[in-house]
Structures are given as C-alpha cells and as structure tokens.
Short mmCIF file of C-alpha atoms in Angstrom, two decimals:
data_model
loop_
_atom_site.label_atom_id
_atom_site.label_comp_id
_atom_site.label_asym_id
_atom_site.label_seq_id
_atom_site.Cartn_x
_atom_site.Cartn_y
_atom_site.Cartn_z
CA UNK A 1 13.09 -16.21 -6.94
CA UNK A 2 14.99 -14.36 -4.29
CA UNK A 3 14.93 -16.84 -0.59
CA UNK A 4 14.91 -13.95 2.10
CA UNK A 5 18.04 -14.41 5.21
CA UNK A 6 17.72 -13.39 8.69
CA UNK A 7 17.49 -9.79 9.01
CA UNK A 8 18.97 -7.58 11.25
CA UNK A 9 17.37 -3.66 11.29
CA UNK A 10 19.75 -0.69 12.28
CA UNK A 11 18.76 2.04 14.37
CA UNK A 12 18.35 4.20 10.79
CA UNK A 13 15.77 1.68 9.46
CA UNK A 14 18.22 0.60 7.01
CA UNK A 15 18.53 -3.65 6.70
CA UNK A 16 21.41 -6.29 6.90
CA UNK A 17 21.59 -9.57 5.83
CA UNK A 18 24.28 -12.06 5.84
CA UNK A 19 24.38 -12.18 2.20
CA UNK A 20 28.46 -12.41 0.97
CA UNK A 21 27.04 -9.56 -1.65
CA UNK A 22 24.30 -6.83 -1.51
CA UNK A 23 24.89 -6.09 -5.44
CA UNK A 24 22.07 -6.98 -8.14
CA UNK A 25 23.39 -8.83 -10.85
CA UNK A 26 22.44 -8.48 -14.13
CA UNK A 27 19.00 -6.72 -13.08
CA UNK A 28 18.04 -2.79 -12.99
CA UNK A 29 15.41 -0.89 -10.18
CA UNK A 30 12.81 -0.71 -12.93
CA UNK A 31 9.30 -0.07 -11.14
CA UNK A 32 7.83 1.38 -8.24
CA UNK A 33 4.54 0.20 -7.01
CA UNK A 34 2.49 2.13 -4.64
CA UNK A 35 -0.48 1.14 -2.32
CA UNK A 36 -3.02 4.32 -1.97
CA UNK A 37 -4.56 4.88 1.24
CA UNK A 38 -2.05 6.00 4.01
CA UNK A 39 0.53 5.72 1.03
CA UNK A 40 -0.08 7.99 -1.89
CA UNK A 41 -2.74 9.91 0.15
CA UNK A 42 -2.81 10.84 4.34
CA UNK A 43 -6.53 9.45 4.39
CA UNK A 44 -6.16 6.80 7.01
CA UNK A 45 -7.10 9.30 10.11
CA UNK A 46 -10.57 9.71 7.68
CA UNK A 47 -11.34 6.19 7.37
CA UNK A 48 -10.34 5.54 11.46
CA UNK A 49 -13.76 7.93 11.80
CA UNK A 50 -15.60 6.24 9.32
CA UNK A 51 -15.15 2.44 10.44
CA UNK A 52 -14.89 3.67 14.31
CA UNK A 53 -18.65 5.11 13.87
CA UNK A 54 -19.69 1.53 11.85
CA UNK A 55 -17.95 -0.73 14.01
CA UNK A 56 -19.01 0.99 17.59
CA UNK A 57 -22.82 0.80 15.76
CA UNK A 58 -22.52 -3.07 14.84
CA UNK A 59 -19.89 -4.44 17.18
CA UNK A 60 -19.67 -2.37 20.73
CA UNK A 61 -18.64 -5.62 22.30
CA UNK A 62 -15.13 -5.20 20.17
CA UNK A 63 -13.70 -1.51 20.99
CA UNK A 64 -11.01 -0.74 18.77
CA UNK A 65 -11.95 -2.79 15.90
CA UNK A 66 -11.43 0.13 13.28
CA UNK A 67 -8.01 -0.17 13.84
CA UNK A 68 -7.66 -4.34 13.81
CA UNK A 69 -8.98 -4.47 10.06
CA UNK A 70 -6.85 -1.31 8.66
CA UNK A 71 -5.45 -2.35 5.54
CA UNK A 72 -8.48 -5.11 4.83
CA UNK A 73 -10.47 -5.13 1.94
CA UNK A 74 -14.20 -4.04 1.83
CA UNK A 75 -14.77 -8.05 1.16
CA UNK A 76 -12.23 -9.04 4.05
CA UNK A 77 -13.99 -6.90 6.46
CA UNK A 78 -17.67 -8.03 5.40
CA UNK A 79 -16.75 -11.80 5.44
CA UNK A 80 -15.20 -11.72 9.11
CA UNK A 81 -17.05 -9.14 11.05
CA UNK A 82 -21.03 -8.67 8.83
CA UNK A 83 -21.90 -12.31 8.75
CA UNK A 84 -24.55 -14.03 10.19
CA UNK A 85 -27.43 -11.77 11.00
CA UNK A 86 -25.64 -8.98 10.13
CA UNK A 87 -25.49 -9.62 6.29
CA UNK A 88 -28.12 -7.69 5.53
CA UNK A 89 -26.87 -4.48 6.48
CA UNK A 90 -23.65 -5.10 4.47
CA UNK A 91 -25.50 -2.91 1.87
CA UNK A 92 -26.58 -0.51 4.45
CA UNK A 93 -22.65 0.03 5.53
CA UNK A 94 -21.63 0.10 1.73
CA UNK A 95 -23.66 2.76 0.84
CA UNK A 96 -22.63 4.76 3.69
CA UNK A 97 -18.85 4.01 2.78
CA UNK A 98 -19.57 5.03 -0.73
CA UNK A 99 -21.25 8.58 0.40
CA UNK A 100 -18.36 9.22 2.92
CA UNK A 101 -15.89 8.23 0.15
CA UNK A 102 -17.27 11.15 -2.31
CA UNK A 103 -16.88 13.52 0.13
CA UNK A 104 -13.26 12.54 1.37
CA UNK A 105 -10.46 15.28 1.33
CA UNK A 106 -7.12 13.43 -0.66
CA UNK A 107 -4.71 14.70 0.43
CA UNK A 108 -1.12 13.60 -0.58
CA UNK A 109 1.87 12.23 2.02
CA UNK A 110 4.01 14.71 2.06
CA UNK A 111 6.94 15.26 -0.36
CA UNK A 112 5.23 12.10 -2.60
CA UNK A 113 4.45 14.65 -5.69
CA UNK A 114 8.14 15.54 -5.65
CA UNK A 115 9.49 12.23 -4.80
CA UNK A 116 6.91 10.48 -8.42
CA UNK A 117 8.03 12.91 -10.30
CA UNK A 118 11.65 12.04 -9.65
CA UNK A 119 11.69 8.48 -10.23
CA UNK A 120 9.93 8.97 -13.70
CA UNK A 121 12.51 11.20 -14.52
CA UNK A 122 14.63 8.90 -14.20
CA UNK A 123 12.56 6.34 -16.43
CA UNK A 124 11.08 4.53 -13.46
CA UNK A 125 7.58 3.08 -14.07
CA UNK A 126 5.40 3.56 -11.90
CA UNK A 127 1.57 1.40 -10.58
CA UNK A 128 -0.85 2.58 -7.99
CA UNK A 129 -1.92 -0.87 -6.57
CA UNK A 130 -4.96 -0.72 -4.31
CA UNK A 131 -7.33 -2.54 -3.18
CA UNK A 132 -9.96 0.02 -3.34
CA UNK A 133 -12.08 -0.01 -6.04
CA UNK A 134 -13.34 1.79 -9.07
CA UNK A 135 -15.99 3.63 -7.51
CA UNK A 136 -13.53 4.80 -5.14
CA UNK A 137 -11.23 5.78 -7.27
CA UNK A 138 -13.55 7.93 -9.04
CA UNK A 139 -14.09 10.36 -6.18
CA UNK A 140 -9.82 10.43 -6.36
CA UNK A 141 -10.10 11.62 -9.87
CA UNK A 142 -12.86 14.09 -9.27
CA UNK A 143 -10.57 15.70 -6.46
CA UNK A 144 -7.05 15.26 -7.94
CA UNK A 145 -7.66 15.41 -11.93
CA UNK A 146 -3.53 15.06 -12.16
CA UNK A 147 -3.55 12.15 -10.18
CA UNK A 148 -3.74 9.57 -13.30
CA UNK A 149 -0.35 11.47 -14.63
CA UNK A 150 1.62 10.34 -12.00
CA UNK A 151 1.46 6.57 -12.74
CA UNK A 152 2.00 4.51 -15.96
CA UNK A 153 -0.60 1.65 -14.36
CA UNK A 154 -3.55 1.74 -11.58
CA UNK A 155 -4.41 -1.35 -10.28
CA UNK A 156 -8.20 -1.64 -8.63
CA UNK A 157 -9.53 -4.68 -6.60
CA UNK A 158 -11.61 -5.14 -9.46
CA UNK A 159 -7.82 -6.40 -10.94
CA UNK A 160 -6.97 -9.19 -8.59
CA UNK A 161 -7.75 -12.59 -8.15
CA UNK A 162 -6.59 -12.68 -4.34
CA UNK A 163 -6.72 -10.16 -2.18
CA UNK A 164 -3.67 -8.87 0.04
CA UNK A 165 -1.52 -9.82 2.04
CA UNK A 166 -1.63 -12.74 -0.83
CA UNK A 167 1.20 -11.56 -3.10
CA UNK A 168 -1.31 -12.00 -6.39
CA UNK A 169 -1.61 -8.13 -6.57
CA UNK A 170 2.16 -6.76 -6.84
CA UNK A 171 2.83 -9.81 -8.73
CA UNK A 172 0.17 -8.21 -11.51
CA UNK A 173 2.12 -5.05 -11.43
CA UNK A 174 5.27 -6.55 -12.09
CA UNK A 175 3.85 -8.51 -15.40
CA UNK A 176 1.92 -5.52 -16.34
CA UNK A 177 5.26 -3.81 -17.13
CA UNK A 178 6.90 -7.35 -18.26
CA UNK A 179 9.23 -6.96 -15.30
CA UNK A 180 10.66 -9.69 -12.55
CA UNK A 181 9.97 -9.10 -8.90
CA UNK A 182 13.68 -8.33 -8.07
CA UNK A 183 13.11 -5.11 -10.02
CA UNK A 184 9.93 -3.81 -8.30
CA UNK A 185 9.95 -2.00 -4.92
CA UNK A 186 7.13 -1.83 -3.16
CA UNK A 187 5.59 0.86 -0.69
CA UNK A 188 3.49 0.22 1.65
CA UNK A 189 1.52 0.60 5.01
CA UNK A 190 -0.84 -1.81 6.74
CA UNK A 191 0.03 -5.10 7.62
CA UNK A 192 -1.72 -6.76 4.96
CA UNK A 193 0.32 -4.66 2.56
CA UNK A 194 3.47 -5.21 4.00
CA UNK A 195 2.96 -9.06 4.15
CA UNK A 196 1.67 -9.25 0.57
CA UNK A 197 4.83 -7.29 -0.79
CA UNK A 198 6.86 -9.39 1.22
CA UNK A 199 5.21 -12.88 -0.23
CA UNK A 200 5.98 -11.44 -3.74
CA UNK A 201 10.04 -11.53 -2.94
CA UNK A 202 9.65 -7.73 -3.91
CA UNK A 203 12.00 -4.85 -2.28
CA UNK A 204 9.79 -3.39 0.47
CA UNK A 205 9.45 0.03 2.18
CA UNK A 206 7.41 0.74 5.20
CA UNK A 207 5.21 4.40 5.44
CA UNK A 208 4.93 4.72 9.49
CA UNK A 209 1.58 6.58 8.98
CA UNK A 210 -0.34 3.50 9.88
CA UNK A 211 1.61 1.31 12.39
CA UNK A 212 3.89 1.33 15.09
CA UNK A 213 7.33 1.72 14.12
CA UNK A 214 7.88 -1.55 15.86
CA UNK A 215 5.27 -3.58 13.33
CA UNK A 216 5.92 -1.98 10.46
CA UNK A 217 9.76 -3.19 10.98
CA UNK A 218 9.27 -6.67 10.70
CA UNK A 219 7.35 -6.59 7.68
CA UNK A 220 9.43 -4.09 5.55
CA UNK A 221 13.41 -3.76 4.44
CA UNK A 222 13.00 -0.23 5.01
CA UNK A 223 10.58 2.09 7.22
CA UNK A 224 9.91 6.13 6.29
CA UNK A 225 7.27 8.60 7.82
CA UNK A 226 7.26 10.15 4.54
CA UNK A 227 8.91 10.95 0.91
CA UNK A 228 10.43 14.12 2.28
CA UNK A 229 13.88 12.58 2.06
CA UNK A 230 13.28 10.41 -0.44
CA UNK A 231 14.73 10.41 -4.32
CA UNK A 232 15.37 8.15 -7.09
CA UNK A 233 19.00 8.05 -5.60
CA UNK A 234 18.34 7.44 -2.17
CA UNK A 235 15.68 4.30 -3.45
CA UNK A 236 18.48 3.00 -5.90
CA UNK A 237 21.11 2.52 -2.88
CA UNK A 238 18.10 1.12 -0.52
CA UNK A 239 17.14 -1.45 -3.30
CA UNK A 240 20.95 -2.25 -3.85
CA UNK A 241 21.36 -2.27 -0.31
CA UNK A 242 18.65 -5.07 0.33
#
C-alpha cells in the first residue's frame, strides 16, 4: 500500500510530492472508476432543487442544508437529519425522490462520451461506482439505453458493505477487475467521494462541478471542470505524475 507525502498543488492543478521518483514500477494505469452524479452526468443542479424543497419543508431552522449532505447516501441523509419524529416520513421523502428521479434529464459532463471511449480504446477498464441505487439506475437506462456500453462494471449501493467516504466501494472495483489500487484512478466530486478515493490509496481526480475549487483541492491529486481536455494520454502522465 502506497503511504501518501505532503503535497504541494500548482497553480495548473497538477501535484508534487517529495518523492525521489514519480515513476510506477512494475505496475500499468489499468482501470478507471467513475462516481455518477455530478461525474458521469451534470445532475447535481437537479438534485440541489429536489433536497432544497425537502429540506426547507422538514428542517427551515437549517438553510442551506441541500448543499451540506451533497455527496451522502439516501441512508446517510435519513440517519442524521429524519430521525426522531421525523422517521415516519422517511417513506414519504423516498417516494418523492423516486418520482423526481424518473423524471430527471441525464445529461452527460461534457466531453465524458469522448473522453470513455478513449480510455477503452486503449484497453482501459472501466466501473461506474455509485452510491445510488438500482431503482435509480433504472430511470438512467430508460433515458440513456447506451449508457451500460460505456463501462465493463456498475457498482450500486446495493454492492457495498460501507458507504463512502469509507474506501470499501473503490476497493470493490479494483477486485472486481483483479486489479491493485495503484492501478485504479478514481474520479470524483463531493467530499465524501473524494475522501473515500483517497482512503483507498487510489490516484484521484477532482470534477469542480460540485465544490469550490479550494475543497475539492485538498481531497484530490488532480482537479478538472470537465473531460474536455482530457485523454487516455493526458490521464497516463497525471497517474505517472502522482
């Protein structure tokens, strides 16, 4: 297992270390594994309206709370802000969630169609790992019927033990293709994400469609607003670089 140094973030969004060498030895970039929401698809502005409207209905003492619990889980959210008296509407708030989820537009970050393609071409695998789940994910293949052609693996919540920022679920990924965590990189956008890519000693790039430039450094080797730039080539020499 990799044991991260200090790092120190240019200006580009490119990272430093103190290592005395930035070369992988006897290891090859062999997956990419993607998180979904604000990701693979620009959906996070949607689900700002959605959890804005539940949380300003169930918790106007707390403005702004849609955007503290980006990134959570369904369960996450539930456990820390519908206890108590407010358990019984958990089932309430899930159905609406489920109705607004059907009728969601998906549409994808741009340049990641291009960018997917790419990396398989170049015999990358590639994992959707998400911690939505499969009922979700069935109103993504409804809308985008190419969407399972992109990826060789699609991991639901309904996969993991844990859920992020504990490193269970990119750690899954990684065995699913029989691979070590040195040879995964990891793409991601909330700070759960970030963390939980982090904890797995994986490579880890941060989409700015989420956070603040400024959080989403800390937590990532790498930071991008999208995939416009982005190729197989560009990846190897960021994974190399780290």
């Amino acid at each position: 297992m990799r044991h991260w140094l200090p790092r120190v973030v240019a200006p580009t969004g490119r990272m430093t270390t103190n290592s005395p060498t930035t070369m992988k030895e006897k290891l090859e970039l062999k997956a990419a594994l993607f998180d979904l929401d604000g990701v693979v698809f620009d959906t996070e502005p949607q689900y700002t309206v959605f959890w804005g409207s539940q949380c300003r209905l169930y918790h106007p003492e707390e403005p702004g709370l849609e955007q503290k619990i980006k990134g959570q889980t369904l369960d996450q959210i539930f456990d820390k802000h519908w206890n108590g008296t407010l358990v019984s509407e958990r089932e309430a708030v899930t159905e609406r969630l489920n109705s607004f989820e059907a009728q969601m537009t998906f549409d994808y970050v741009a340049g990641f169609e291009q960018f997917v393609s790419d990396l398989r071409a170049h015999g990358m695998k590639t994992a959707v790992v998400t911690s939505s789940n499969l009922i979700k994910m069935e109103s993504v293949y409804r809308q985008r019927p190419e969407f399972k052609t992109l990826f060789d693996r699609i991991l639901t919540s309904e996969d993991f033990t844990y859920s992020k920022p504990h490193p269970d679920c990119y750690l899954k990924a990684a065995g699913a293709f029989g691979l070590k965590p040195e040879q995964c990189i990891v793409f991601e956008d909330s700070v759960n994400g970030l963390k939980a890519g982090m904890a797995a000693e994986m490579t880890v790039v941060g989409l700015l469609t989420t956070n603040t430039k400024e959080t989403v450094e800390q937590l990532s080797h790498y930071q991008t607003a999208d995939y416009t730039n982005m190729n197989y080539q560009k990846l190897y020499t960021i994974w190399q670089d780290i």
